[in-house]
Amino acid sequence: MILVIAIALWAVEIYIRNHTRELMSEKDLEKIFQDKVDNEVKIEPKDWMPDAYRKTLVRQISQHAHSEVVGMLPEANWITRAPSLTRKVALLAKIQDEAGHGLYLYSACETLGVERDETIEDLHSGKAKYSSIFNYPTLTWADIGAIGWLVDGAAIMNQVPLCRCSFGPYSRAMIRVCKEESFHQRQGYSIMLKMAQGTAEQKRMAQDAINRWWWPALMMFGPNDSDSEHSAQSMKWKIKRFSNDELRQRFLDMTVPQCHLLGCEVPDPDLKFNEETGHWEMGEIDWDEFWNVVKGNGKCNRERLRARKGAYDNGEWVREAALAYAEKKRKRKAAAAA
């Protein structure tokens, strides 16, 4: 009896909530939404949210998912050429983690009402973007270290605040992602440290990798705040917690001492330490290079998309087999229940 009453009350609550929404104006709903955000109450998929908030999340989360999946490609280039079995196993594990991150994020995106196939088609058509950092080639084993240390380090700086994102599914997915990314960063730095302490040729390779990945890593935080189209609104909605320039400065202050510990040079002739502020100050980023890569004209843009399309097409039979098996299992369950 108690269960019946509880179900009835729940049904009444749902009815009142739905009909109340119909009677409220868009402005009233937006105020309730913003009050929840301001009071650190998570927004869940079935909650009312502004269309612009939903679209922003779909764009950001799908781009994040694409970046995790495309990001496997530069590293996969070195699986068969890793210098030892231990390094090979570690690299395989890392790439597997990145695939898992992509799956978490595609699932989070689906809670917003979009189909996974739709988001993947947007990637293949060029409508959706992914992190521009993955359009640079991995020329030596030292690049794998630089990616782990610099690229994953920048990703962690971006992603840890997302654990407090206002959208529940995204924030929860990021907790596990960030834990795994921290291992990736340490793995990368251990590679760089080993090379920096090795032969003269190995140290030269480490410095060369830093020279090529330093500036693209700093570009990962996006345009300067004054040129960032989405930053202010995303911060109001608490999708992001810190501005692009704030995160870039944190990364700079953390990474410069790490580079010095390696015995390597930061490839920035204008780099200096400001005693008054306690922060490192860097030279100007080449934003022309950044936008050129974003627009699809980087060294590996076409290669990356070609590889992703090929993998998707070649995996069609796997998806079909999985769907067929799921349907077969459903029919068996229905027959058993009849």
Tab-separated table of C-alpha atoms in Angstrom:
chain	number	residue	atom	x	y	z
A	1	MET	CA	0.000	0.000	0.000
A	2	ILE	CA	2.808	2.407	0.898
A	3	LEU	CA	4.471	1.681	-2.453
A	4	VAL	CA	1.222	2.436	-4.326
A	5	ILE	CA	0.847	5.765	-2.503
A	6	ALA	CA	4.492	6.670	-3.218
A	7	ILE	CA	4.035	5.923	-6.931
A	8	ALA	CA	0.834	7.977	-7.043
A	9	LEU	CA	2.521	10.951	-5.359
A	10	TRP	CA	5.455	10.700	-7.759
A	11	ALA	CA	3.056	10.683	-10.737
A	12	VAL	CA	1.265	13.757	-9.376
A	13	GLU	CA	4.584	15.543	-8.874
A	14	ILE	CA	5.633	14.804	-12.462
A	15	TYR	CA	2.252	15.998	-13.770
A	16	ILE	CA	2.441	19.258	-11.803
A	17	ARG	CA	6.065	19.845	-12.857
A	18	ASN	CA	5.298	19.335	-16.539
A	19	HIS	CA	2.190	21.499	-16.550
A	20	THR	CA	3.890	24.193	-14.483
A	21	ARG	CA	6.565	24.435	-17.164
A	22	GLU	CA	3.868	24.983	-19.782
A	23	LEU	CA	2.397	27.874	-17.805
A	24	MET	CA	5.738	29.577	-17.048
A	25	SER	CA	7.356	32.031	-19.411
A	26	GLU	CA	10.754	31.457	-20.982
A	27	LYS	CA	12.146	34.240	-18.816
A	28	ASP	CA	10.906	32.570	-15.616
A	29	LEU	CA	12.394	29.233	-16.632
A	30	GLU	CA	15.727	30.876	-17.442
A	31	LYS	CA	15.778	32.498	-14.008
A	32	ILE	CA	15.125	29.162	-12.270
A	33	PHE	CA	17.829	27.561	-14.409
A	34	GLN	CA	20.401	30.265	-13.629
A	35	ASP	CA	19.548	30.150	-9.916
A	36	LYS	CA	20.300	26.410	-9.919
A	37	VAL	CA	23.602	27.034	-11.684
A	38	ASP	CA	24.548	29.852	-9.291
A	39	ASN	CA	23.772	27.608	-6.307
A	40	GLU	CA	25.915	24.755	-7.660
A	41	VAL	CA	22.945	22.475	-8.352
A	42	LYS	CA	23.760	20.143	-11.241
A	43	ILE	CA	21.690	20.399	-14.397
A	44	GLU	CA	20.520	16.934	-15.442
A	45	PRO	CA	19.412	15.816	-18.926
A	46	LYS	CA	15.663	15.929	-18.169
A	47	ASP	CA	15.829	19.355	-16.530
A	48	TRP	CA	14.728	22.411	-18.465
A	49	MET	CA	17.680	24.252	-19.989
A	50	PRO	CA	18.055	27.100	-22.518
A	51	ASP	CA	18.527	25.942	-26.103
A	52	ALA	CA	21.795	27.882	-26.255
A	53	TYR	CA	23.089	26.009	-23.186
A	54	ARG	CA	22.219	22.673	-24.782
A	55	LYS	CA	23.828	23.635	-28.098
A	56	THR	CA	26.970	24.852	-26.328
A	57	LEU	CA	27.272	21.559	-24.468
A	58	VAL	CA	26.695	19.475	-27.612
A	59	ARG	CA	29.391	21.452	-29.417
A	60	GLN	CA	31.884	21.267	-26.549
A	61	ILE	CA	31.321	17.672	-25.441
A	62	SER	CA	31.264	16.260	-28.979
A	63	GLN	CA	34.431	18.200	-29.833
A	64	HIS	CA	36.018	16.826	-26.674
A	65	ALA	CA	34.985	13.275	-27.635
A	66	HIS	CA	36.358	13.701	-31.159
A	67	SER	CA	39.637	14.989	-29.709
A	68	GLU	CA	40.039	11.921	-27.502
A	69	VAL	CA	39.482	9.566	-30.453
A	70	VAL	CA	41.545	11.479	-33.019
A	71	GLY	CA	44.217	11.925	-30.348
A	72	MET	CA	44.948	8.207	-30.479
A	73	LEU	CA	46.328	8.506	-34.017
A	74	PRO	CA	49.610	10.414	-33.424
A	75	GLU	CA	50.566	8.010	-30.635
A	76	ALA	CA	49.478	4.859	-32.476
A	77	ASN	CA	52.175	5.789	-34.981
A	78	TRP	CA	54.773	4.608	-32.413
A	79	ILE	CA	53.224	1.430	-30.972
A	80	THR	CA	55.331	-0.869	-33.176
A	81	ARG	CA	58.444	1.281	-32.718
A	82	ALA	CA	58.441	1.783	-28.938
A	83	PRO	CA	62.002	1.295	-27.568
A	84	SER	CA	61.055	-1.488	-25.123
A	85	LEU	CA	58.241	-3.898	-24.312
A	86	THR	CA	57.479	-1.936	-21.142
A	87	ARG	CA	57.096	1.313	-23.090
A	88	LYS	CA	54.978	-0.447	-25.717
A	89	VAL	CA	52.567	-1.885	-23.126
A	90	ALA	CA	52.285	1.500	-21.385
A	91	LEU	CA	51.572	3.250	-24.688
A	92	LEU	CA	48.939	0.678	-25.633
A	93	ALA	CA	47.245	1.156	-22.262
A	94	LYS	CA	47.270	4.908	-22.716
A	95	ILE	CA	45.720	4.730	-26.176
A	96	GLN	CA	43.074	2.369	-24.840
A	97	ASP	CA	42.284	4.907	-22.114
A	98	GLU	CA	41.790	7.621	-24.738
A	99	ALA	CA	39.306	5.409	-26.606
A	100	GLY	CA	37.408	4.941	-23.354
A	101	HIS	CA	37.352	8.684	-22.743
A	102	GLY	CA	35.801	9.178	-26.170
A	103	LEU	CA	33.078	6.653	-25.326
A	104	TYR	CA	32.279	8.326	-21.981
A	105	LEU	CA	31.959	11.690	-23.696
A	106	TYR	CA	29.877	10.469	-26.638
A	107	SER	CA	27.522	8.923	-24.066
A	108	ALA	CA	27.334	12.212	-22.144
A	109	CYS	CA	26.550	13.980	-25.411
A	110	GLU	CA	23.730	11.529	-26.171
A	111	THR	CA	21.975	12.523	-22.929
A	112	LEU	CA	21.384	15.908	-24.601
A	113	GLY	CA	19.264	14.292	-27.298
A	114	VAL	CA	21.740	13.906	-30.146
A	115	GLU	CA	22.640	10.640	-31.835
A	116	ARG	CA	26.238	9.446	-31.704
A	117	ASP	CA	26.251	8.732	-35.442
A	118	GLU	CA	25.148	12.311	-36.044
A	119	THR	CA	28.074	13.746	-34.078
A	120	ILE	CA	30.526	11.423	-35.848
A	121	GLU	CA	29.133	12.441	-39.238
A	122	ASP	CA	29.689	16.093	-38.261
A	123	LEU	CA	33.337	15.220	-37.582
A	124	HIS	CA	33.774	13.416	-40.898
A	125	SER	CA	32.145	16.236	-42.858
A	126	GLY	CA	34.344	18.867	-41.219
A	127	LYS	CA	31.389	20.578	-39.529
A	128	ALA	CA	32.645	19.595	-36.065
A	129	LYS	CA	36.181	20.301	-34.876
A	130	TYR	CA	38.657	18.542	-32.620
A	131	SER	CA	41.708	19.839	-30.783
A	132	SER	CA	44.143	21.355	-33.282
A	133	ILE	CA	47.110	19.863	-31.390
A	134	PHE	CA	46.518	16.478	-33.013
A	135	ASN	CA	47.233	17.825	-36.469
A	136	TYR	CA	50.974	17.816	-35.820
A	137	PRO	CA	53.147	14.795	-36.707
A	138	THR	CA	55.022	12.567	-34.242
A	139	LEU	CA	58.485	12.370	-35.774
A	140	THR	CA	60.478	10.657	-32.998
A	141	TRP	CA	59.889	8.674	-29.806
A	142	ALA	CA	60.538	11.886	-27.867
A	143	ASP	CA	57.314	13.249	-29.345
A	144	ILE	CA	55.395	10.599	-27.386
A	145	GLY	CA	56.981	11.951	-24.221
A	146	ALA	CA	56.209	15.541	-25.203
A	147	ILE	CA	52.574	14.668	-25.923
A	148	GLY	CA	52.178	12.990	-22.540
A	149	TRP	CA	53.915	15.769	-20.639
A	150	LEU	CA	52.791	18.898	-22.520
A	151	VAL	CA	49.603	17.954	-24.369
A	152	ASP	CA	48.080	15.840	-21.610
A	153	GLY	CA	49.344	18.380	-19.083
A	154	ALA	CA	47.457	21.143	-20.887
A	155	ALA	CA	44.423	18.864	-21.158
A	156	ILE	CA	44.446	18.237	-17.398
A	157	MET	CA	44.665	21.969	-16.732
A	158	ASN	CA	41.596	22.425	-18.943
A	159	GLN	CA	39.686	19.400	-17.718
A	160	VAL	CA	40.034	19.350	-13.921
A	161	PRO	CA	37.681	22.368	-13.611
A	162	LEU	CA	35.208	20.475	-15.815
A	163	CYS	CA	34.741	18.022	-12.927
A	164	ARG	CA	32.710	20.899	-11.448
A	165	CYS	CA	30.857	21.652	-14.688
A	166	SER	CA	27.196	22.575	-14.187
A	167	PHE	CA	26.001	19.741	-16.448
A	168	GLY	CA	25.875	16.547	-14.397
A	169	PRO	CA	26.777	13.840	-16.964
A	170	TYR	CA	29.749	15.839	-18.256
A	171	SER	CA	31.127	16.609	-14.791
A	172	ARG	CA	30.823	12.989	-13.667
A	173	ALA	CA	32.511	11.651	-16.809
A	174	MET	CA	35.414	14.035	-16.288
A	175	ILE	CA	36.284	12.663	-12.838
A	176	ARG	CA	37.520	9.360	-14.256
A	177	VAL	CA	39.004	11.007	-17.352
A	178	CYS	CA	41.138	13.335	-15.233
A	179	LYS	CA	42.370	10.519	-12.994
A	180	GLU	CA	43.595	8.604	-16.037
A	181	GLU	CA	45.038	11.687	-17.731
A	182	SER	CA	47.210	12.331	-14.675
A	183	PHE	CA	48.878	8.957	-15.257
A	184	HIS	CA	49.363	9.859	-18.916
A	185	GLN	CA	51.134	13.074	-17.990
A	186	ARG	CA	53.471	11.294	-15.587
A	187	GLN	CA	54.200	8.657	-18.204
A	188	GLY	CA	55.114	11.366	-20.718
A	189	TYR	CA	57.347	13.221	-18.284
A	190	SER	CA	59.147	9.994	-17.363
A	191	ILE	CA	59.951	9.473	-21.050
A	192	MET	CA	61.300	13.026	-21.334
A	193	LEU	CA	63.344	12.655	-18.135
A	194	LYS	CA	64.861	9.392	-19.342
A	195	MET	CA	65.836	10.930	-22.670
A	196	ALA	CA	67.143	14.134	-21.111
A	197	GLN	CA	69.426	12.040	-18.893
A	198	GLY	CA	70.526	9.795	-21.757
A	199	THR	CA	73.027	10.237	-24.573
A	200	ALA	CA	73.687	13.532	-26.281
A	201	GLU	CA	71.561	12.377	-29.216
A	202	GLN	CA	68.653	11.443	-26.923
A	203	LYS	CA	68.819	14.813	-25.187
A	204	ARG	CA	68.861	16.520	-28.607
A	205	MET	CA	65.714	14.570	-29.559
A	206	ALA	CA	64.028	15.626	-26.305
A	207	GLN	CA	64.830	19.294	-26.928
A	208	ASP	CA	63.655	19.039	-30.535
A	209	ALA	CA	60.320	17.582	-29.411
A	210	ILE	CA	59.889	20.412	-26.878
A	211	ASN	CA	60.685	22.957	-29.582
A	212	ARG	CA	57.919	21.583	-31.807
A	213	TRP	CA	55.216	20.911	-29.207
A	214	TRP	CA	55.642	23.861	-26.814
A	215	TRP	CA	53.682	26.477	-28.712
A	216	PRO	CA	50.887	24.159	-29.967
A	217	ALA	CA	50.395	23.063	-26.344
A	218	LEU	CA	49.927	26.691	-25.272
A	219	MET	CA	47.426	27.139	-28.116
A	220	MET	CA	45.291	24.325	-26.657
A	221	PHE	CA	43.698	26.779	-24.218
A	222	GLY	CA	42.104	28.625	-27.100
A	223	PRO	CA	42.221	32.275	-28.194
A	224	ASN	CA	42.990	35.099	-25.803
A	225	ASP	CA	40.018	36.044	-23.636
A	226	SER	CA	39.393	39.188	-25.686
A	227	ASP	CA	38.989	37.047	-28.833
A	228	SER	CA	37.132	34.081	-27.327
A	229	GLU	CA	33.596	33.849	-28.690
A	230	HIS	CA	32.099	31.451	-26.139
A	231	SER	CA	34.181	31.913	-22.989
A	232	ALA	CA	32.157	34.564	-21.111
A	233	GLN	CA	28.803	32.835	-21.555
A	234	SER	CA	30.234	29.413	-20.707
A	235	MET	CA	31.635	30.849	-17.481
A	236	LYS	CA	28.269	32.402	-16.579
A	237	TRP	CA	26.669	28.977	-17.047
A	238	LYS	CA	29.573	27.384	-15.132
A	239	ILE	CA	30.324	25.023	-17.965
A	240	LYS	CA	33.874	26.312	-17.561
A	241	ARG	CA	35.272	27.874	-14.409
A	242	PHE	CA	38.340	29.770	-15.593
A	243	SER	CA	39.127	31.826	-18.670
A	244	ASN	CA	41.489	30.702	-21.424
A	245	ASP	CA	44.229	33.093	-20.352
A	246	GLU	CA	43.954	32.106	-16.671
A	247	LEU	CA	44.393	28.417	-17.528
A	248	ARG	CA	47.247	29.164	-19.931
A	249	GLN	CA	49.069	31.113	-17.193
A	250	ARG	CA	48.644	28.264	-14.713
A	251	PHE	CA	50.045	25.830	-17.253
A	252	LEU	CA	52.994	28.109	-17.972
A	253	ASP	CA	53.841	28.526	-14.279
A	254	MET	CA	53.701	24.768	-13.738
A	255	THR	CA	55.550	23.654	-16.869
A	256	VAL	CA	58.497	26.054	-17.131
A	257	PRO	CA	60.145	24.739	-13.907
A	258	GLN	CA	59.554	21.168	-15.118
A	259	CYS	CA	61.364	21.975	-18.346
A	260	HIS	CA	64.285	23.452	-16.406
A	261	LEU	CA	64.402	20.305	-14.261
A	262	LEU	CA	64.885	18.288	-17.450
A	263	GLY	CA	67.882	20.462	-18.271
A	264	CYS	CA	66.135	21.607	-21.454
A	265	GLU	CA	65.335	25.075	-22.763
A	266	VAL	CA	61.904	26.603	-23.210
A	267	PRO	CA	61.719	27.631	-26.893
A	268	ASP	CA	60.636	31.192	-26.117
A	269	PRO	CA	63.302	33.920	-26.286
A	270	ASP	CA	60.894	36.376	-24.633
A	271	LEU	CA	60.184	34.156	-21.613
A	272	LYS	CA	60.898	35.882	-18.292
A	273	PHE	CA	59.950	35.616	-14.639
A	274	ASN	CA	58.126	38.565	-13.101
A	275	GLU	CA	59.322	38.893	-9.497
A	276	GLU	CA	56.460	41.212	-8.569
A	277	THR	CA	53.624	38.962	-9.762
A	278	GLY	CA	55.402	35.642	-9.181
A	279	HIS	CA	54.421	34.478	-12.669
A	280	TRP	CA	56.263	33.539	-15.836
A	281	GLU	CA	55.589	35.805	-18.810
A	282	MET	CA	55.810	34.463	-22.356
A	283	GLY	CA	56.170	35.862	-25.842
A	284	GLU	CA	53.386	36.250	-28.393
A	285	ILE	CA	51.621	33.148	-29.696
A	286	ASP	CA	51.464	32.802	-33.478
A	287	TRP	CA	47.694	32.919	-33.801
A	288	ASP	CA	47.906	32.794	-37.588
A	289	GLU	CA	49.320	29.290	-37.258
A	290	PHE	CA	46.560	28.363	-34.792
A	291	TRP	CA	43.725	29.494	-37.039
A	292	ASN	CA	45.343	27.971	-40.111
A	293	VAL	CA	45.355	24.559	-38.412
A	294	VAL	CA	41.805	25.019	-37.078
A	295	LYS	CA	40.617	25.742	-40.610
A	296	GLY	CA	42.008	22.414	-41.806
A	297	ASN	CA	45.362	23.459	-43.237
A	298	GLY	CA	47.680	21.855	-40.694
A	299	LYS	CA	50.308	19.260	-41.513
A	300	CYS	CA	48.082	16.280	-40.675
A	301	ASN	CA	44.448	17.512	-40.861
A	302	ARG	CA	43.549	15.559	-43.980
A	303	GLU	CA	45.471	12.483	-42.854
A	304	ARG	CA	43.660	12.415	-39.501
A	305	LEU	CA	40.181	12.708	-41.024
A	306	ARG	CA	41.010	10.126	-43.677
A	307	ALA	CA	42.107	7.694	-40.979
A	308	ARG	CA	38.966	8.268	-38.904
A	309	LYS	CA	36.645	7.832	-41.880
A	310	GLY	CA	38.468	4.665	-42.895
A	311	ALA	CA	38.210	3.215	-39.395
A	312	TYR	CA	34.498	4.029	-39.236
A	313	ASP	CA	33.770	2.464	-42.626
A	314	ASN	CA	35.874	-0.629	-41.896
A	315	GLY	CA	34.101	-1.086	-38.583
A	316	GLU	CA	30.606	-1.063	-40.060
A	317	TRP	CA	30.350	-4.865	-39.989
A	318	VAL	CA	31.157	-4.850	-36.262
A	319	ARG	CA	28.360	-2.377	-35.533
A	320	GLU	CA	25.927	-4.376	-37.664
A	321	ALA	CA	26.890	-7.620	-35.910
A	322	ALA	CA	26.439	-6.022	-32.478
A	323	LEU	CA	22.991	-4.702	-33.407
A	324	ALA	CA	21.962	-8.062	-34.845
A	325	TYR	CA	23.099	-9.840	-31.680
A	326	ALA	CA	21.223	-7.362	-29.481
A	327	GLU	CA	18.048	-7.884	-31.512
A	328	LYS	CA	18.451	-11.684	-31.351
A	329	LYS	CA	18.901	-11.480	-27.574
A	330	ARG	CA	15.806	-9.276	-27.247
A	331	LYS	CA	13.661	-11.738	-29.213
A	332	ARG	CA	14.870	-14.653	-27.091
A	333	LYS	CA	14.014	-12.756	-23.906
A	334	ALA	CA	10.563	-11.859	-25.255
A	335	ALA	CA	9.913	-15.464	-26.271
A	336	ALA	CA	10.951	-16.743	-22.856
A	337	ALA	CA	8.644	-14.272	-21.138
A	338	ALA	CA	5.651	-15.191	-23.351
